mmCIF file of C-alpha atoms and ligand atoms in Angstrom:
data_model
loop_
_atom_site.group_PDB
_atom_site.id
_atom_site.type_symbol
_atom_site.label_atom_id
_atom_site.label_comp_id
_atom_site.label_asym_id
_atom_site.label_seq_id
_atom_site.Cartn_x
_atom_site.Cartn_y
_atom_site.Cartn_z
ATOM 1 C CA UNK A 1 31.535 63.668 -166.417
ATOM 2 C CA UNK A 2 29.688 60.311 -166.646
ATOM 3 C CA UNK A 3 30.227 58.423 -169.908
ATOM 4 C CA UNK A 4 27.780 58.863 -172.783
ATOM 5 C CA UNK A 5 27.793 55.111 -173.382
ATOM 6 C CA UNK A 6 28.999 52.351 -171.072
ATOM 7 C CA UNK A 7 28.898 48.613 -171.760
ATOM 8 C CA UNK A 8 29.973 46.253 -168.993
ATOM 9 C CA UNK A 9 30.605 42.562 -169.760
ATOM 10 C CA UNK A 10 27.865 42.478 -172.387
ATOM 11 C CA UNK A 11 26.936 39.205 -174.087
ATOM 12 C CA UNK A 12 24.351 38.548 -176.759
ATOM 13 C CA UNK A 13 23.415 34.985 -177.607
ATOM 14 C CA UNK A 14 21.212 34.024 -180.574
ATOM 15 C CA UNK A 15 20.173 30.358 -180.767
ATOM 16 C CA UNK A 16 23.040 29.213 -178.509
ATOM 17 C CA UNK A 17 25.512 31.238 -180.620
ATOM 18 C CA UNK A 18 27.471 33.986 -178.898
ATOM 19 C CA UNK A 19 27.410 36.932 -181.324
ATOM 20 C CA UNK A 20 28.657 39.572 -178.853
ATOM 21 C CA UNK A 21 31.156 38.242 -176.368
ATOM 22 C CA UNK A 22 31.970 39.969 -173.070
ATOM 23 C CA UNK A 23 32.006 43.488 -174.481
ATOM 24 C CA UNK A 24 33.227 46.201 -172.115
ATOM 25 C CA UNK A 25 33.579 49.694 -173.550
ATOM 26 C CA UNK A 26 33.122 53.310 -172.479
ATOM 27 C CA UNK A 27 32.492 56.231 -174.814
ATOM 28 C CA UNK A 28 32.928 59.778 -173.517
ATOM 29 C CA UNK A 29 30.472 62.640 -174.142
ATOM 30 C CA UNK A 30 31.421 64.462 -177.330
ATOM 31 C CA UNK A 31 33.408 61.562 -178.728
ATOM 32 C CA UNK A 32 33.059 60.156 -182.269
ATOM 33 C CA UNK A 33 33.616 56.426 -181.936
ATOM 34 C CA UNK A 34 33.958 54.135 -184.945
ATOM 35 C CA UNK A 35 33.069 50.470 -184.673
ATOM 36 C CA UNK A 36 34.781 48.358 -187.307
ATOM 37 C CA UNK A 37 34.693 44.675 -188.034
ATOM 38 C CA UNK A 38 34.196 42.145 -190.810
ATOM 39 C CA UNK A 39 30.656 41.175 -191.781
ATOM 40 C CA UNK A 40 28.989 39.162 -189.035
ATOM 41 C CA UNK A 41 31.328 40.541 -186.341
ATOM 42 C CA UNK A 42 28.421 41.792 -184.227
ATOM 43 C CA UNK A 43 28.431 45.537 -185.015
ATOM 44 C CA UNK A 44 24.730 45.836 -185.855
ATOM 45 C CA UNK A 45 23.774 43.656 -182.901
ATOM 46 C CA UNK A 46 25.772 45.966 -180.626
ATOM 47 C CA UNK A 47 24.005 49.033 -182.065
ATOM 48 C CA UNK A 48 20.647 47.276 -181.680
ATOM 49 C CA UNK A 49 21.371 46.632 -178.000
ATOM 50 C CA UNK A 50 22.545 50.211 -177.417
ATOM 51 C CA UNK A 51 19.417 51.594 -179.049
ATOM 52 C CA UNK A 52 17.024 49.275 -177.099
ATOM 53 C CA UNK A 53 15.948 47.326 -180.210
ATOM 54 C CA UNK A 54 17.193 44.082 -178.658
ATOM 55 C CA UNK A 55 18.167 43.233 -175.091
ATOM 56 C CA UNK A 56 21.577 41.980 -173.993
ATOM 57 C CA UNK A 57 21.549 38.355 -172.845
ATOM 58 C CA UNK A 58 23.920 39.293 -170.052
ATOM 59 C CA UNK A 59 25.761 42.403 -168.832
ATOM 60 C CA UNK A 60 24.873 46.039 -168.321
ATOM 61 C CA UNK A 61 24.454 48.860 -170.828
ATOM 62 C CA UNK A 62 23.948 52.496 -169.819
ATOM 63 C CA UNK A 63 23.243 55.066 -172.549
ATOM 64 C CA UNK A 64 22.911 58.772 -171.665
ATOM 65 C CA UNK A 65 22.581 57.824 -168.011
ATOM 66 C CA UNK A 66 19.740 55.317 -168.540
ATOM 67 C CA UNK A 67 19.861 51.527 -168.367
ATOM 68 C CA UNK A 68 18.759 50.105 -171.743
ATOM 69 C CA UNK A 69 16.722 47.308 -170.164
ATOM 70 C CA UNK A 70 15.184 49.109 -167.187
ATOM 71 C CA UNK A 71 14.777 52.591 -168.734
ATOM 72 C CA UNK A 72 14.355 52.083 -172.505
ATOM 73 C CA UNK A 73 12.142 55.181 -172.883
ATOM 74 C CA UNK A 74 14.730 57.335 -171.132
ATOM 75 C CA UNK A 75 17.295 56.043 -173.624
ATOM 76 C CA UNK A 76 15.022 56.545 -176.659
ATOM 77 C CA UNK A 77 14.345 60.180 -175.779
ATOM 78 C CA UNK A 78 18.035 60.974 -175.824
ATOM 79 C CA UNK A 79 19.257 59.097 -178.886
ATOM 80 C CA UNK A 80 18.929 59.436 -182.643
ATOM 81 C CA UNK A 81 19.269 56.337 -184.783
ATOM 82 C CA UNK A 82 20.097 55.927 -188.464
ATOM 83 C CA UNK A 83 20.136 52.279 -189.461
ATOM 84 C CA UNK A 84 21.348 50.783 -192.729
ATOM 85 C CA UNK A 85 17.961 50.080 -194.251
ATOM 86 C CA UNK A 86 16.310 53.314 -195.372
ATOM 87 C CA UNK A 87 13.567 53.467 -192.792
ATOM 88 C CA UNK A 88 11.916 56.591 -194.204
ATOM 89 C CA UNK A 89 8.474 56.106 -195.746
ATOM 90 C CA UNK A 90 8.889 56.316 -199.519
ATOM 91 C CA UNK A 91 5.218 57.104 -200.205
ATOM 92 C CA UNK A 92 5.169 60.133 -197.917
ATOM 93 C CA UNK A 93 6.687 63.522 -198.616
ATOM 94 C CA UNK A 94 9.871 64.716 -196.957
ATOM 95 C CA UNK A 95 7.864 66.973 -194.618
ATOM 96 C CA UNK A 96 5.333 64.216 -193.783
ATOM 97 C CA UNK A 97 8.168 61.914 -192.708
ATOM 98 C CA UNK A 98 9.513 64.620 -190.410
ATOM 99 C CA UNK A 99 6.038 65.515 -189.108
ATOM 100 C CA UNK A 100 5.260 61.872 -188.302
ATOM 101 C CA UNK A 101 8.492 61.451 -186.378
ATOM 102 C CA UNK A 102 7.977 64.760 -184.545
ATOM 103 C CA UNK A 103 4.512 63.668 -183.426
ATOM 104 C CA UNK A 104 5.857 60.291 -182.318
ATOM 105 C CA UNK A 105 8.223 62.199 -180.061
ATOM 106 C CA UNK A 106 5.377 64.429 -178.810
ATOM 107 C CA UNK A 107 7.032 67.628 -180.019
ATOM 108 C CA UNK A 108 4.375 70.349 -179.719
ATOM 109 C CA UNK A 109 3.650 72.920 -182.428
ATOM 110 C CA UNK A 110 4.871 75.533 -183.359
ATOM 111 C CA UNK A 111 8.175 74.211 -181.956
ATOM 112 C CA UNK A 112 7.795 71.077 -184.116
ATOM 113 C CA UNK A 113 7.538 73.052 -187.389
ATOM 114 C CA UNK A 114 10.507 75.200 -186.412
ATOM 115 C CA UNK A 115 12.627 72.119 -185.735
ATOM 116 C CA UNK A 116 11.516 70.439 -188.973
ATOM 117 C CA UNK A 117 12.558 73.557 -190.917
ATOM 118 C CA UNK A 118 15.810 73.835 -189.032
ATOM 119 C CA UNK A 119 16.953 70.260 -189.633
ATOM 120 C CA UNK A 120 15.733 70.042 -193.237
ATOM 121 C CA UNK A 121 17.744 73.215 -193.915
ATOM 122 C CA UNK A 122 20.716 71.755 -192.045
ATOM 123 C CA UNK A 123 20.857 68.758 -194.384
ATOM 124 C CA UNK A 124 19.971 70.949 -197.395
ATOM 125 C CA UNK A 125 16.585 69.401 -198.087
ATOM 126 C CA UNK A 126 14.460 72.476 -197.310
ATOM 127 C CA UNK A 127 13.514 72.929 -200.955
ATOM 128 C CA UNK A 128 12.458 69.269 -201.295
ATOM 129 C CA UNK A 129 9.990 69.268 -198.392
ATOM 130 C CA UNK A 130 6.928 68.742 -200.621
ATOM 131 C CA UNK A 131 8.506 65.963 -202.699
ATOM 132 C CA UNK A 132 7.714 62.300 -202.235
ATOM 133 C CA UNK A 133 10.670 60.499 -200.671
ATOM 134 C CA UNK A 134 10.706 57.945 -203.502
ATOM 135 C CA UNK A 135 11.789 60.741 -205.873
ATOM 136 C CA UNK A 136 14.940 61.518 -203.831
ATOM 137 C CA UNK A 137 18.436 60.210 -204.575
ATOM 138 C CA UNK A 138 20.128 57.729 -202.212
ATOM 139 C CA UNK A 139 22.199 60.491 -200.626
ATOM 140 C CA UNK A 140 19.131 62.689 -200.080
ATOM 141 C CA UNK A 141 17.251 59.812 -198.444
ATOM 142 C CA UNK A 142 20.179 59.284 -196.078
ATOM 143 C CA UNK A 143 20.224 63.007 -195.280
ATOM 144 C CA UNK A 144 16.494 62.864 -194.557
ATOM 145 C CA UNK A 145 17.087 59.929 -192.201
ATOM 146 C CA UNK A 146 19.693 62.007 -190.384
ATOM 147 C CA UNK A 147 17.436 65.098 -190.210
ATOM 148 C CA UNK A 148 14.664 62.936 -188.801
ATOM 149 C CA UNK A 149 16.966 61.345 -186.236
ATOM 150 C CA UNK A 150 17.947 64.850 -185.056
ATOM 151 C CA UNK A 151 14.438 66.273 -184.722
ATOM 152 C CA UNK A 152 14.067 65.590 -181.007
ATOM 153 C CA UNK A 153 17.583 66.948 -180.315
ATOM 154 C CA UNK A 154 19.256 63.711 -179.189
ATOM 155 C CA UNK A 155 22.475 63.778 -177.179
ATOM 156 C CA UNK A 156 23.852 60.691 -178.896
ATOM 157 C CA UNK A 157 23.596 59.731 -182.549
ATOM 158 C CA UNK A 158 23.980 56.136 -183.770
ATOM 159 C CA UNK A 159 24.844 55.667 -187.433
ATOM 160 C CA UNK A 160 25.034 52.162 -188.896
ATOM 161 C CA UNK A 161 27.166 52.445 -192.066
ATOM 162 C CA UNK A 162 25.884 55.951 -192.817
ATOM 163 C CA UNK A 163 27.576 56.359 -196.204
ATOM 164 C CA UNK A 164 27.460 52.840 -197.644
ATOM 165 C CA UNK A 165 26.561 52.835 -201.333
ATOM 166 C CA UNK A 166 26.898 56.618 -201.729
ATOM 167 C CA UNK A 167 29.166 58.314 -204.248
ATOM 168 C CA UNK A 168 32.359 59.957 -202.913
ATOM 169 C CA UNK A 169 30.991 63.510 -203.173
ATOM 170 C CA UNK A 170 27.794 62.684 -201.270
ATOM 171 C CA UNK A 171 29.832 60.754 -198.724
ATOM 172 C CA UNK A 172 32.004 63.823 -198.130
ATOM 173 C CA UNK A 173 28.936 66.041 -197.683
ATOM 174 C CA UNK A 174 27.585 63.603 -195.074
ATOM 175 C CA UNK A 175 30.942 63.582 -193.280
ATOM 176 C CA UNK A 176 30.740 67.362 -193.019
ATOM 177 C CA UNK A 177 27.231 67.107 -191.578
ATOM 178 C CA UNK A 178 28.350 64.476 -189.055
ATOM 179 C CA UNK A 179 31.428 66.459 -188.092
ATOM 180 C CA UNK A 180 29.328 69.621 -187.698
ATOM 181 C CA UNK A 181 26.986 67.798 -185.319
ATOM 182 C CA UNK A 182 29.944 66.604 -183.280
ATOM 183 C CA UNK A 183 31.295 70.161 -183.119
ATOM 184 C CA UNK A 184 27.957 71.131 -181.605
ATOM 185 C CA UNK A 185 28.677 68.636 -178.819
ATOM 186 C CA UNK A 186 26.900 65.496 -180.019
ATOM 187 C CA UNK A 187 28.345 62.088 -179.169
ATOM 188 C CA UNK A 188 28.410 59.837 -182.229
ATOM 189 C CA UNK A 189 28.835 56.097 -182.592
ATOM 190 C CA UNK A 190 29.104 54.840 -186.134
ATOM 191 C CA UNK A 191 29.924 51.618 -187.903
ATOM 192 C CA UNK A 192 31.791 51.764 -191.164
ATOM 193 C CA UNK A 193 33.846 49.844 -193.696
ATOM 194 C CA UNK A 194 35.574 52.952 -195.032
ATOM 195 C CA UNK A 195 39.035 53.755 -193.796
ATOM 196 C CA UNK A 196 38.825 57.388 -194.950
ATOM 197 C CA UNK A 197 35.606 57.755 -192.975
ATOM 198 C CA UNK A 198 37.392 56.639 -189.817
ATOM 199 C CA UNK A 199 40.349 58.916 -190.509
ATOM 200 C CA UNK A 200 38.116 61.914 -191.201
ATOM 201 C CA UNK A 201 35.600 61.463 -188.411
ATOM 202 C CA UNK A 202 36.599 59.172 -185.569
ATOM 203 C CA UNK A 203 38.389 60.120 -182.347
ATOM 204 C CA UNK A 204 38.695 56.436 -181.429
ATOM 205 C CA UNK A 205 38.112 53.105 -183.096
ATOM 206 C CA UNK A 206 37.061 49.716 -181.807
ATOM 207 C CA UNK A 207 37.616 46.574 -183.886
ATOM 208 C CA UNK A 208 35.135 43.739 -183.384
ATOM 209 C CA UNK A 209 35.916 40.265 -184.661
ATOM 210 C CA UNK A 210 33.632 37.280 -184.070
ATOM 211 C CA UNK A 211 31.775 39.235 -181.381
ATOM 212 C CA UNK A 212 34.937 40.101 -179.449
ATOM 213 C CA UNK A 213 36.419 43.583 -179.159
ATOM 214 C CA UNK A 214 40.003 42.884 -180.175
ATOM 215 C CA UNK A 215 41.332 46.455 -180.311
ATOM 216 C CA UNK A 216 40.393 49.930 -179.041
ATOM 217 C CA UNK A 217 42.255 53.208 -179.398
ATOM 218 C CA UNK A 218 43.003 56.237 -181.518
ATOM 219 C CA UNK A 219 44.380 55.652 -184.989
ATOM 220 C CA UNK A 220 47.777 56.918 -183.794
ATOM 221 C CA UNK A 221 47.734 54.529 -180.821
ATOM 222 C CA UNK A 222 46.900 51.574 -183.073
ATOM 223 C CA UNK A 223 49.631 52.529 -185.564
ATOM 224 C CA UNK A 224 52.173 52.915 -182.775
ATOM 225 C CA UNK A 225 51.199 49.583 -181.284
ATOM 226 C CA UNK A 226 51.282 47.579 -184.507
ATOM 227 C CA UNK A 227 54.057 49.500 -186.246
ATOM 228 C CA UNK A 228 54.132 52.732 -188.189
ATOM 229 C CA UNK A 229 56.347 51.396 -190.975
ATOM 230 C CA UNK A 230 55.468 48.653 -193.401
ATOM 231 C CA UNK A 231 57.568 46.565 -195.748
ATOM 232 C CA UNK A 232 55.524 45.025 -198.542
ATOM 233 C CA UNK A 233 56.853 42.164 -200.607
ATOM 234 C CA UNK A 234 55.169 40.836 -203.694
ATOM 235 C CA UNK A 235 55.165 37.061 -203.947
ATOM 236 C CA UNK A 236 53.311 35.887 -207.034
ATOM 237 C CA UNK A 237 50.013 37.752 -206.976
ATOM 238 C CA UNK A 238 50.044 38.171 -203.189
ATOM 239 C CA UNK A 239 51.632 40.807 -200.964
ATOM 240 C CA UNK A 240 53.411 39.860 -197.735
ATOM 241 C CA UNK A 241 53.318 42.576 -195.069
ATOM 242 C CA UNK A 242 55.855 43.098 -192.323
ATOM 243 C CA UNK A 243 55.335 45.815 -189.685
ATOM 244 C CA UNK A 244 58.199 47.859 -188.167
ATOM 245 C CA UNK A 245 58.016 50.333 -185.258
ATOM 246 C CA UNK A 246 58.972 53.241 -187.551
ATOM 247 C CA UNK A 247 59.217 53.961 -191.255
ATOM 248 C CA UNK A 248 62.957 54.436 -190.749
ATOM 249 C CA UNK A 249 63.310 50.890 -189.430
ATOM 250 C CA UNK A 250 61.248 49.566 -192.338
ATOM 251 C CA UNK A 251 63.633 51.420 -194.676
ATOM 252 C CA UNK A 252 66.702 50.001 -192.923
ATOM 253 C CA UNK A 253 65.261 46.498 -193.285
ATOM 254 C CA UNK A 254 64.660 47.028 -196.984
ATOM 255 C CA UNK A 255 68.146 48.431 -197.531
ATOM 256 C CA UNK A 256 69.726 45.423 -195.787
ATOM 257 C CA UNK A 257 68.121 43.035 -198.284
ATOM 258 C CA UNK A 258 70.380 41.572 -200.945
ATOM 259 C CA UNK A 259 67.502 41.130 -203.378
ATOM 260 C CA UNK A 260 64.945 43.956 -203.172
ATOM 261 C CA UNK A 261 62.842 42.727 -206.100
ATOM 262 C CA UNK A 262 59.110 43.263 -205.502
ATOM 263 C CA UNK A 263 59.691 45.052 -202.195
ATOM 264 C CA UNK A 264 58.529 48.501 -201.124
ATOM 265 C CA UNK A 265 57.967 50.501 -197.950
ATOM 266 C CA UNK A 266 55.256 52.905 -196.832
ATOM 267 C CA UNK A 267 53.612 54.169 -193.615
ATOM 268 C CA UNK A 268 51.067 51.683 -192.224
ATOM 269 C CA UNK A 269 47.385 52.568 -192.233
ATOM 270 C CA UNK A 270 44.211 51.332 -190.581
ATOM 271 C CA UNK A 271 43.464 48.933 -193.418
ATOM 272 C CA UNK A 272 46.839 47.193 -192.875
ATOM 273 C CA UNK A 273 46.175 46.850 -189.150
ATOM 274 C CA UNK A 274 42.646 45.599 -189.802
ATOM 275 C CA UNK A 275 43.915 42.931 -192.221
ATOM 276 C CA UNK A 276 46.673 41.947 -189.789
ATOM 277 C CA UNK A 277 44.170 41.533 -186.931
ATOM 278 C CA UNK A 278 41.198 39.966 -188.693
ATOM 279 C CA UNK A 279 42.729 38.379 -191.774
ATOM 280 C CA UNK A 280 40.163 40.216 -193.882
ATOM 281 C CA UNK A 281 39.909 43.436 -195.862
ATOM 282 C CA UNK A 282 37.830 46.372 -194.636
ATOM 283 C CA UNK A 283 35.316 46.246 -197.494
HETATM 284 P P1 ADP B 1 27.695 42.874 -188.408
HETATM 285 O O1 ADP B 1 26.786 44.046 -188.211
HETATM 286 O O2 ADP B 1 29.040 43.074 -187.787
HETATM 287 O O3 ADP B 1 27.793 42.432 -189.834
HETATM 288 P P2 ADP B 1 25.619 41.405 -187.023
HETATM 289 O O4 ADP B 1 25.514 42.023 -185.686
HETATM 290 O O5 ADP B 1 24.583 41.780 -188.042
HETATM 291 O O6 ADP B 1 27.085 41.639 -187.601
HETATM 292 O O7 ADP B 1 25.554 39.837 -186.871
HETATM 293 C C1 ADP B 1 26.377 39.099 -185.965
HETATM 294 C C2 ADP B 1 25.950 37.641 -186.006
HETATM 295 O O8 ADP B 1 24.684 37.521 -185.361
HETATM 296 C C3 ADP B 1 25.794 37.080 -187.393
HETATM 297 O O9 ADP B 1 26.301 35.786 -187.421
HETATM 298 C C4 ADP B 1 24.292 37.083 -187.613
HETATM 299 O O10 ADP B 1 23.919 36.032 -188.465
HETATM 300 C C5 ADP B 1 23.759 36.854 -186.203
HETATM 301 N N1 ADP B 1 22.444 37.473 -185.992
HETATM 302 C C6 ADP B 1 22.149 38.794 -186.084
HETATM 303 N N2 ADP B 1 20.852 39.018 -185.800
HETATM 304 C C7 ADP B 1 20.300 37.809 -185.524
HETATM 305 C C8 ADP B 1 18.970 37.359 -185.168
HETATM 306 N N3 ADP B 1 17.962 38.226 -185.026
HETATM 307 N N4 ADP B 1 18.804 36.047 -184.955
HETATM 308 C C9 ADP B 1 19.817 35.155 -185.085
HETATM 309 N N5 ADP B 1 21.084 35.504 -185.431
HETATM 310 C C10 ADP B 1 21.329 36.813 -185.650
#
């Protein structure tokens, strides 16, 4: 099966500054791929290139079988996009936002109304259809954005930090929606700062740092590569981390120490690996 998304030696340069550097990556149909990286790493720029909002300076990008530069309309028909800024119109009702988007995509009636009902129900906003968007909570607005992005039945969904700023309960509800879509066969690329989000949703992760993809793999692969066991040592108000291939080896190291003051062991997690690779915390 051809990949859902393929980037080949992609560069993006803004004002002589390379913000995406030689990015090569393939995402399979049905995969949930998480793009992580510190602020300014180039995640949004990558999503903007994949969704035809900006062109790569160099390299080739194919999304759902269409080249983003030569066939942008082919790409747009097959993707749904939820960006960070709430792009729904606050002065329109929930239904009007959906109707506008449906018309933009030339969905004919009565099919359009059926799809609007279906996706508003899916994100549990059916009973708010007559309400102005400005009266909705942050989580509801995000759900409306997702419903709208799904209206034309895209094959691939792009989510730029879909749960940022939402409370844990709303975040969990959105995860269930995203996971449900994936179970229906949708390919999903998301950016996130939340480790639990990656653990709950993502089949594979890519870590971007300064525009360069420095790591790709499943969480298990990354843990195996960097070490599954961690020895932490408190020095003043800082913690020193040391990775070991297994938790058992981390334990053996700890036990061999004469002075164990301020030391502890635990399994490594994505946050540890992220800090190790980028020198920064996830959020
Ligand atoms: P991230 O999403 O990982 O935080 P971005 O892709 O938003 O990173 O930004 C990567 C870099 O590109 C940043 O240094 C940012 O300032 C720069 N950048 C993004 N968009 C533009 C633009 N339109 N013009 C100039 N520089 C930009």
